[in-house]
Amino acid sequence: MAVDSKENDDLSNHRHNELTHVTQRLRRVLSKEVDVSVGHQQFLADIILEGKALLDVSRVSVWLFDNAANPTRLINYANTDWDGLISSPLPELQVTDYPIYFRTIVSGETISARNALTDSRTSEFKDGYLKPQQIAALLDTAIFQNGLAIGVVCCEGRFHPRDWLSWEVVAAELIADCCSRRLLVHELWQMQQQLTEMAFQDVLTGLKNRRYLMDYAKSEMSRHQRADRPLSLLMIDLDRFKRINDKYGHDGGDEVLKRFSDCCTNLVRAEDCVCRLGGEEFIILLPETEVASAMNVAQRLREEAAALKVAYEGQEISFTVSIGVAEVNLNMPFSKSLKAADQAVYQAKAAGRDQIKLAL
């Protein structure tokens, strides 16, 4: 009995030491700074490569459900076999082809298959994958977020069946938890990007908004000042827009604003910045552009707007625009140039609308 007790203590100490070793290595990996703005393969690679070495397996891969609440597919986003990015489409598994495996992973059960060919949870893969790839043993564990399985980490051993030790099962689960944490950071980064985009975007037209314009103009003025290059702007106001709203309703007015926004973006260069200042007012910032060239752009835009027919509820809405053109004074706050362009728009309105005026 004393011998059995000593063996049990030795085994327990061995498991404890192995898990301590695994935990330390995985914590070290997670502590590294990783760019989560890139693809899954890049920001998960260090975790799965560490897992492959720790468990001494042939391959480790990460598969994510298309929909955690109602999964129909598992999509392979990262794999130790891949060198960098993999071309689209990514490998995927259909729930209809592997129903037992899907149910097991969704339930959160870890699959420690000594012989994957005969284990009921993995034998569905026998002819299509396990035999051709010579996979004998599988250790698959769910990736959890918010109490739901969102995917699986799959650890594969080739050639021979394998008895998975208890510390190896726990290690695989820790690897899945590391992937979950990295995926959560990626998700938070995506949300931050969306919120940033929303903060600088006009919801109706999809154009940049006034907040973005002021920040962008400041950086562009600094750049143009250093390079001693001209910077021009157009301020555009839709003529008699209140009449459009009164006649066709705000939905009709919104359709006009959206179509005119498209007109602006299609007419200017990729490097030009089109913003909705508010209401029916728009700004186009033209980098590396002399004011004479800006006048030409304004003329083309005025003609395009006058020719535009906006279809709305079986009717066609026509409109014109008044445009003020100004050269941005790089030695003054941007608000000064905006005010000058606004005064030029006022002059265009006073001259009968559908006009272009150059700020003095």
Short mmCIF file of C-alpha atoms in Angstrom, two decimals:
data_model
loop_
_atom_site.label_atom_id
_atom_site.label_comp_id
_atom_site.label_asym_id
_atom_site.label_seq_id
_atom_site.Cartn_x
_atom_site.Cartn_y
_atom_site.Cartn_z
CA MET A 1 0.00 0.00 0.00
CA ALA A 2 2.88 2.31 0.80
CA VAL A 3 4.39 1.66 -2.64
CA ASP A 4 1.06 2.42 -4.35
CA SER A 5 0.78 5.63 -2.36
CA LYS A 6 4.28 6.70 -3.41
CA GLU A 7 3.53 5.94 -7.07
CA ASN A 8 0.33 7.96 -6.87
CA ASP A 9 2.21 10.86 -5.30
CA ASP A 10 4.87 10.68 -8.01
CA LEU A 11 2.22 10.61 -10.74
CA SER A 12 0.39 13.54 -9.16
CA ASN A 13 3.63 15.52 -8.90
CA HIS A 14 4.43 14.73 -12.53
CA ARG A 15 1.04 15.98 -13.69
CA HIS A 16 1.39 19.09 -11.56
CA ASN A 17 4.85 19.81 -12.97
CA GLU A 18 3.71 19.29 -16.55
CA LEU A 19 0.71 21.57 -16.12
CA THR A 20 2.84 24.21 -14.44
CA HIS A 21 5.26 24.03 -17.36
CA VAL A 22 2.42 24.27 -19.90
CA THR A 23 0.77 27.17 -18.08
CA GLN A 24 4.00 29.14 -17.86
CA ARG A 25 4.74 28.70 -21.57
CA LEU A 26 1.24 29.66 -22.63
CA ARG A 27 1.17 32.69 -20.34
CA ARG A 28 4.44 33.80 -21.89
CA VAL A 29 2.96 33.49 -25.36
CA LEU A 30 -0.16 35.45 -24.40
CA SER A 31 1.91 38.22 -22.86
CA LYS A 32 3.47 39.03 -26.25
CA GLU A 33 2.20 42.02 -28.16
CA VAL A 34 0.34 40.81 -31.24
CA ASP A 35 -1.23 42.72 -34.12
CA VAL A 36 -4.87 41.60 -34.05
CA SER A 37 -5.75 43.75 -37.08
CA VAL A 38 -4.36 41.03 -39.36
CA GLY A 39 -5.88 37.67 -40.28
CA HIS A 40 -6.61 34.88 -37.81
CA GLN A 41 -3.68 32.77 -39.04
CA GLN A 42 -1.20 35.46 -38.04
CA PHE A 43 -2.53 36.35 -34.60
CA LEU A 44 -3.21 32.72 -33.61
CA ALA A 45 -0.04 31.21 -35.08
CA ASP A 46 2.12 31.58 -31.97
CA ILE A 47 -0.51 29.85 -29.79
CA ILE A 48 -1.08 26.84 -32.04
CA LEU A 49 2.62 26.41 -32.76
CA GLU A 50 3.28 26.41 -29.02
CA GLY A 51 0.47 23.87 -28.61
CA LYS A 52 1.96 21.63 -31.28
CA ALA A 53 5.31 21.62 -29.49
CA LEU A 54 3.85 21.15 -26.01
CA LEU A 55 1.66 18.19 -26.98
CA ASP A 56 4.07 16.75 -29.52
CA VAL A 57 1.39 16.35 -32.19
CA SER A 58 1.50 16.46 -35.97
CA ARG A 59 -0.90 19.35 -36.47
CA VAL A 60 -2.94 21.91 -34.51
CA SER A 61 -5.74 23.85 -36.17
CA VAL A 62 -8.43 26.32 -35.13
CA TRP A 63 -11.95 26.03 -36.53
CA LEU A 64 -14.75 28.53 -35.83
CA PHE A 65 -18.49 28.14 -36.21
CA ASP A 66 -20.25 30.33 -38.75
CA ASN A 67 -22.90 31.03 -36.09
CA ALA A 68 -22.33 30.04 -32.46
CA ALA A 69 -26.06 30.14 -31.66
CA ASN A 70 -27.07 27.99 -34.64
CA PRO A 71 -23.95 26.52 -36.27
CA THR A 72 -24.08 25.03 -39.75
CA ARG A 73 -20.38 25.10 -40.63
CA LEU A 74 -16.93 24.95 -39.05
CA ILE A 75 -14.41 27.12 -40.87
CA ASN A 76 -10.65 26.53 -40.58
CA TYR A 77 -9.07 29.91 -39.75
CA ALA A 78 -5.62 28.85 -38.54
CA ASN A 79 -3.39 25.80 -39.00
CA THR A 80 0.19 24.92 -38.08
CA ASP A 81 0.63 23.55 -41.62
CA TRP A 82 0.09 26.97 -43.16
CA ASP A 83 2.94 29.35 -43.83
CA GLY A 84 1.31 32.75 -43.45
CA LEU A 85 -2.01 33.47 -45.15
CA ILE A 86 -4.07 30.86 -46.98
CA SER A 87 -5.96 31.79 -50.09
CA SER A 88 -9.74 31.98 -49.97
CA PRO A 89 -11.99 30.08 -49.62
CA LEU A 90 -10.97 28.64 -46.27
CA PRO A 91 -11.52 24.92 -45.63
CA GLU A 92 -14.83 24.18 -43.95
CA LEU A 93 -16.94 21.34 -42.58
CA GLN A 94 -20.72 21.07 -42.94
CA VAL A 95 -22.82 20.03 -39.96
CA THR A 96 -24.90 17.78 -42.18
CA ASP A 97 -21.79 15.74 -43.06
CA TYR A 98 -20.52 15.33 -39.49
CA PRO A 99 -23.54 15.58 -37.15
CA ILE A 100 -22.11 13.55 -34.25
CA TYR A 101 -18.87 15.53 -34.19
CA PHE A 102 -20.74 18.84 -34.32
CA ARG A 103 -23.07 17.87 -31.49
CA THR A 104 -20.12 16.85 -29.34
CA ILE A 105 -18.24 20.10 -29.86
CA VAL A 106 -21.36 22.25 -29.40
CA SER A 107 -22.02 20.47 -26.11
CA GLY A 108 -18.56 21.53 -24.91
CA GLU A 109 -17.26 17.98 -24.49
CA THR A 110 -13.53 17.53 -25.06
CA ILE A 111 -12.81 14.68 -27.47
CA SER A 112 -9.75 12.69 -26.46
CA ALA A 113 -9.91 9.95 -29.08
CA ARG A 114 -7.24 7.27 -28.61
CA ASN A 115 -8.17 5.79 -31.99
CA ALA A 116 -9.97 8.38 -34.11
CA LEU A 117 -10.88 5.76 -36.71
CA THR A 118 -13.06 3.83 -34.29
CA ASP A 119 -14.17 6.51 -31.81
CA SER A 120 -17.86 7.24 -32.49
CA ARG A 121 -17.29 10.98 -32.08
CA THR A 122 -14.64 11.17 -34.83
CA SER A 123 -15.13 8.12 -37.05
CA GLU A 124 -17.28 10.21 -39.44
CA PHE A 125 -13.96 11.58 -40.75
CA LYS A 126 -12.46 8.12 -41.36
CA ASP A 127 -12.60 7.75 -45.13
CA GLY A 128 -12.60 11.40 -46.16
CA TYR A 129 -9.81 12.67 -43.94
CA LEU A 130 -8.34 10.39 -41.26
CA LYS A 131 -7.16 7.56 -43.51
CA PRO A 132 -5.80 9.76 -46.35
CA GLN A 133 -3.94 11.94 -43.82
CA GLN A 134 -2.90 8.96 -41.67
CA ILE A 135 -4.43 10.58 -38.58
CA ALA A 136 -4.71 8.05 -35.76
CA ALA A 137 -5.46 10.09 -32.61
CA LEU A 138 -7.43 13.29 -32.05
CA LEU A 139 -7.63 15.69 -29.11
CA ASP A 140 -10.30 18.28 -29.88
CA THR A 141 -11.56 20.83 -27.39
CA ALA A 142 -14.16 23.58 -27.68
CA ILE A 143 -13.34 27.29 -27.71
CA PHE A 144 -15.80 29.10 -25.46
CA GLN A 145 -17.04 32.68 -25.34
CA ASN A 146 -20.01 33.89 -23.29
CA GLY A 147 -20.85 30.34 -22.31
CA LEU A 148 -21.17 29.10 -25.91
CA ALA A 149 -18.82 26.97 -27.97
CA ILE A 150 -17.70 29.21 -30.83
CA GLY A 151 -15.26 26.75 -32.37
CA VAL A 152 -12.71 24.06 -31.69
CA VAL A 153 -8.97 23.54 -31.37
CA CYS A 154 -8.05 20.30 -33.10
CA CYS A 155 -4.81 18.48 -32.14
CA GLU A 156 -3.90 15.59 -34.45
CA GLY A 157 -1.51 12.68 -33.95
CA ARG A 158 -0.47 10.62 -36.97
CA PHE A 159 0.30 6.96 -37.57
CA HIS A 160 -0.43 5.38 -34.16
CA PRO A 161 -3.27 5.44 -31.60
CA ARG A 162 -2.41 7.44 -28.51
CA ASP A 163 -3.58 7.44 -24.93
CA TRP A 164 -4.04 11.08 -24.03
CA LEU A 165 -2.79 11.84 -20.53
CA SER A 166 -4.94 13.93 -18.22
CA TRP A 167 -2.45 16.81 -18.20
CA GLU A 168 -2.49 16.80 -22.02
CA VAL A 169 -6.27 17.13 -22.05
CA VAL A 170 -6.07 20.06 -19.64
CA ALA A 171 -3.26 21.57 -21.74
CA ALA A 172 -5.41 21.38 -24.87
CA GLU A 173 -8.23 23.13 -23.02
CA LEU A 174 -5.80 25.85 -21.91
CA ILE A 175 -4.71 26.29 -25.53
CA ALA A 176 -8.38 26.71 -26.51
CA ASP A 177 -8.79 29.30 -23.74
CA CYS A 178 -5.76 31.19 -25.08
CA CYS A 179 -7.33 31.21 -28.54
CA SER A 180 -10.59 32.45 -27.03
CA ARG A 181 -8.80 35.34 -25.35
CA ARG A 182 -6.94 36.31 -28.53
CA LEU A 183 -10.17 36.09 -30.57
CA LEU A 184 -11.92 38.29 -28.02
CA VAL A 185 -9.18 40.93 -28.32
CA HIS A 186 -9.61 40.76 -32.11
CA GLU A 187 -13.36 41.21 -31.75
CA LEU A 188 -12.89 44.21 -29.45
CA TRP A 189 -10.46 45.72 -31.98
CA GLN A 190 -13.07 45.28 -34.73
CA MET A 191 -15.71 46.95 -32.57
CA GLN A 192 -13.36 49.84 -31.87
CA GLN A 193 -12.72 50.25 -35.60
CA GLN A 194 -16.46 50.27 -36.28
CA LEU A 195 -17.08 52.84 -33.56
CA THR A 196 -14.28 55.02 -34.90
CA GLU A 197 -15.70 54.74 -38.39
CA MET A 198 -19.15 55.63 -37.13
CA ALA A 199 -17.77 58.65 -35.27
CA PHE A 200 -16.29 60.02 -38.49
CA GLN A 201 -19.01 58.96 -40.91
CA ASP A 202 -22.28 60.53 -41.95
CA VAL A 203 -24.91 57.84 -41.47
CA LEU A 204 -27.20 58.88 -44.33
CA THR A 205 -24.69 59.32 -47.16
CA GLY A 206 -21.73 57.24 -45.99
CA LEU A 207 -19.46 60.24 -46.53
CA LYS A 208 -17.03 61.50 -43.93
CA ASN A 209 -18.51 64.06 -41.52
CA ARG A 210 -17.50 67.46 -40.18
CA ARG A 211 -15.50 65.95 -37.32
CA TYR A 212 -13.39 63.94 -39.73
CA LEU A 213 -12.98 66.93 -42.05
CA MET A 214 -11.52 69.15 -39.33
CA ASP A 215 -8.96 66.51 -38.28
CA TYR A 216 -8.07 65.60 -41.85
CA ALA A 217 -7.76 69.22 -42.98
CA LYS A 218 -5.36 69.95 -40.13
CA SER A 219 -3.00 67.15 -41.15
CA GLU A 220 -3.29 68.02 -44.86
CA MET A 221 -2.53 71.67 -44.21
CA SER A 222 0.60 70.69 -42.31
CA ARG A 223 1.70 68.38 -45.12
CA HIS A 224 1.04 70.93 -47.85
CA GLN A 225 2.79 73.65 -45.89
CA ARG A 226 5.94 71.53 -45.57
CA ALA A 227 5.88 70.67 -49.26
CA ASP A 228 4.83 74.20 -50.31
CA ARG A 229 1.95 72.78 -52.34
CA PRO A 230 -1.53 74.26 -52.97
CA LEU A 231 -4.68 72.98 -51.25
CA SER A 232 -8.18 73.98 -52.40
CA LEU A 233 -11.70 73.35 -51.24
CA LEU A 234 -15.24 73.45 -52.57
CA MET A 235 -18.25 74.24 -50.44
CA ILE A 236 -21.46 73.04 -52.08
CA ASP A 237 -25.03 73.89 -51.07
CA LEU A 238 -28.10 72.34 -52.71
CA ASP A 239 -30.39 75.10 -53.95
CA ARG A 240 -33.89 75.41 -52.51
CA PHE A 241 -33.54 72.12 -50.67
CA LYS A 242 -36.38 73.03 -48.30
CA ARG A 243 -38.76 73.01 -51.26
CA ILE A 244 -37.68 69.45 -52.08
CA ASN A 245 -38.40 68.36 -48.51
CA ASP A 246 -41.75 70.16 -48.50
CA LYS A 247 -42.84 68.65 -51.82
CA TYR A 248 -41.47 65.10 -51.56
CA GLY A 249 -41.04 64.68 -47.83
CA HIS A 250 -37.84 64.04 -45.96
CA ASP A 251 -37.47 60.59 -47.54
CA GLY A 252 -37.39 62.24 -50.94
CA GLY A 253 -34.88 64.79 -49.67
CA ASP A 254 -32.71 62.02 -48.24
CA GLU A 255 -32.71 60.25 -51.60
CA VAL A 256 -31.50 63.46 -53.26
CA LEU A 257 -28.69 63.81 -50.70
CA LYS A 258 -27.58 60.22 -51.24
CA ARG A 259 -27.60 60.50 -55.03
CA PHE A 260 -25.71 63.78 -54.93
CA SER A 261 -23.15 62.21 -52.58
CA ASP A 262 -22.60 59.45 -55.12
CA CYS A 263 -22.24 62.09 -57.82
CA CYS A 264 -19.49 63.82 -55.84
CA THR A 265 -17.50 60.68 -55.06
CA ASN A 266 -17.71 59.48 -58.67
CA LEU A 267 -16.48 62.80 -60.02
CA VAL A 268 -13.44 63.46 -57.80
CA ARG A 269 -10.13 61.62 -57.42
CA ALA A 270 -9.47 58.90 -54.88
CA GLU A 271 -7.21 61.22 -52.88
CA ASP A 272 -9.86 63.96 -52.64
CA CYS A 273 -11.93 64.13 -49.46
CA VAL A 274 -15.72 64.47 -49.78
CA CYS A 275 -17.61 65.30 -46.58
CA ARG A 276 -21.14 66.17 -45.64
CA LEU A 277 -20.84 69.26 -43.50
CA GLY A 278 -24.44 69.05 -42.34
CA GLY A 279 -27.94 69.41 -43.81
CA GLU A 280 -27.57 70.05 -47.55
CA GLU A 281 -23.99 71.39 -47.29
CA PHE A 282 -20.98 69.47 -48.59
CA ILE A 283 -17.24 70.05 -48.64
CA ILE A 284 -14.67 68.67 -51.05
CA LEU A 285 -11.03 69.08 -50.07
CA LEU A 286 -8.69 68.93 -53.07
CA PRO A 287 -5.05 68.14 -52.21
CA GLU A 288 -2.26 69.29 -54.53
CA THR A 289 -4.75 71.45 -56.45
CA GLU A 290 -4.47 75.03 -57.65
CA VAL A 291 -7.57 77.13 -57.27
CA ALA A 292 -7.97 77.36 -61.08
CA SER A 293 -8.18 73.56 -61.28
CA ALA A 294 -10.60 73.59 -58.36
CA MET A 295 -12.84 75.93 -60.36
CA ASN A 296 -12.87 73.37 -63.20
CA VAL A 297 -13.87 70.64 -60.77
CA ALA A 298 -16.65 72.88 -59.44
CA GLN A 299 -17.92 73.53 -62.95
CA ARG A 300 -18.10 69.80 -63.78
CA LEU A 301 -19.89 69.15 -60.50
CA ARG A 302 -22.39 71.95 -61.08
CA GLU A 303 -23.19 70.55 -64.55
CA GLU A 304 -23.49 66.97 -63.24
CA ALA A 305 -25.88 68.06 -60.50
CA ALA A 306 -28.07 70.03 -62.91
CA ALA A 307 -28.33 67.00 -65.22
CA LEU A 308 -29.11 64.56 -62.41
CA LYS A 309 -32.65 63.18 -62.22
CA VAL A 310 -33.41 61.49 -58.92
CA ALA A 311 -36.13 58.85 -59.20
CA TYR A 312 -38.49 58.82 -56.23
CA GLU A 313 -41.90 57.17 -56.00
CA GLY A 314 -42.50 57.35 -59.74
CA GLN A 315 -41.34 60.96 -60.02
CA GLU A 316 -38.07 62.62 -60.99
CA ILE A 317 -36.53 65.22 -58.71
CA SER A 318 -34.26 67.84 -60.26
CA PHE A 319 -32.07 70.32 -58.42
CA THR A 320 -29.10 72.63 -58.78
CA VAL A 321 -26.18 73.55 -56.55
CA SER A 322 -24.33 76.70 -55.59
CA ILE A 323 -20.60 76.32 -55.06
CA GLY A 324 -17.96 78.42 -53.33
CA VAL A 325 -14.31 77.78 -54.22
CA ALA A 326 -11.43 78.79 -52.00
CA GLU A 327 -7.71 78.26 -51.80
CA VAL A 328 -6.90 77.05 -48.30
CA ASN A 329 -4.73 79.56 -46.46
CA LEU A 330 -2.07 77.28 -44.95
CA ASN A 331 -0.98 79.95 -42.48
CA MET A 332 -4.39 80.43 -40.94
CA PRO A 333 -6.82 78.11 -39.09
CA PHE A 334 -8.88 75.97 -41.48
CA SER A 335 -12.05 77.64 -40.16
CA LYS A 336 -10.96 80.85 -41.91
CA SER A 337 -10.89 79.11 -45.30
CA LEU A 338 -14.23 77.47 -44.57
CA LYS A 339 -15.73 80.88 -43.79
CA ALA A 340 -14.34 82.32 -47.02
CA ALA A 341 -15.86 79.47 -49.05
CA ASP A 342 -19.17 79.90 -47.21
CA GLN A 343 -19.26 83.58 -48.11
CA ALA A 344 -18.61 82.63 -51.75
CA VAL A 345 -21.61 80.25 -51.62
CA TYR A 346 -23.72 83.10 -50.23
CA GLN A 347 -22.64 85.25 -53.21
CA ALA A 348 -23.57 82.43 -55.62
CA LYS A 349 -27.02 82.23 -54.04
CA ALA A 350 -27.45 85.99 -54.28
CA ALA A 351 -26.46 85.89 -57.95
CA GLY A 352 -29.36 83.59 -58.77
CA ARG A 353 -28.17 80.13 -57.60
CA ASP A 354 -26.74 77.37 -59.84
CA GLN A 355 -23.57 79.46 -59.74
CA ILE A 356 -19.89 79.15 -58.83
CA LYS A 357 -18.09 81.93 -57.01
CA LEU A 358 -14.43 82.22 -56.07
CA ALA A 359 -13.69 83.35 -52.53
CA LEU A 360 -11.82 86.63 -52.40
#
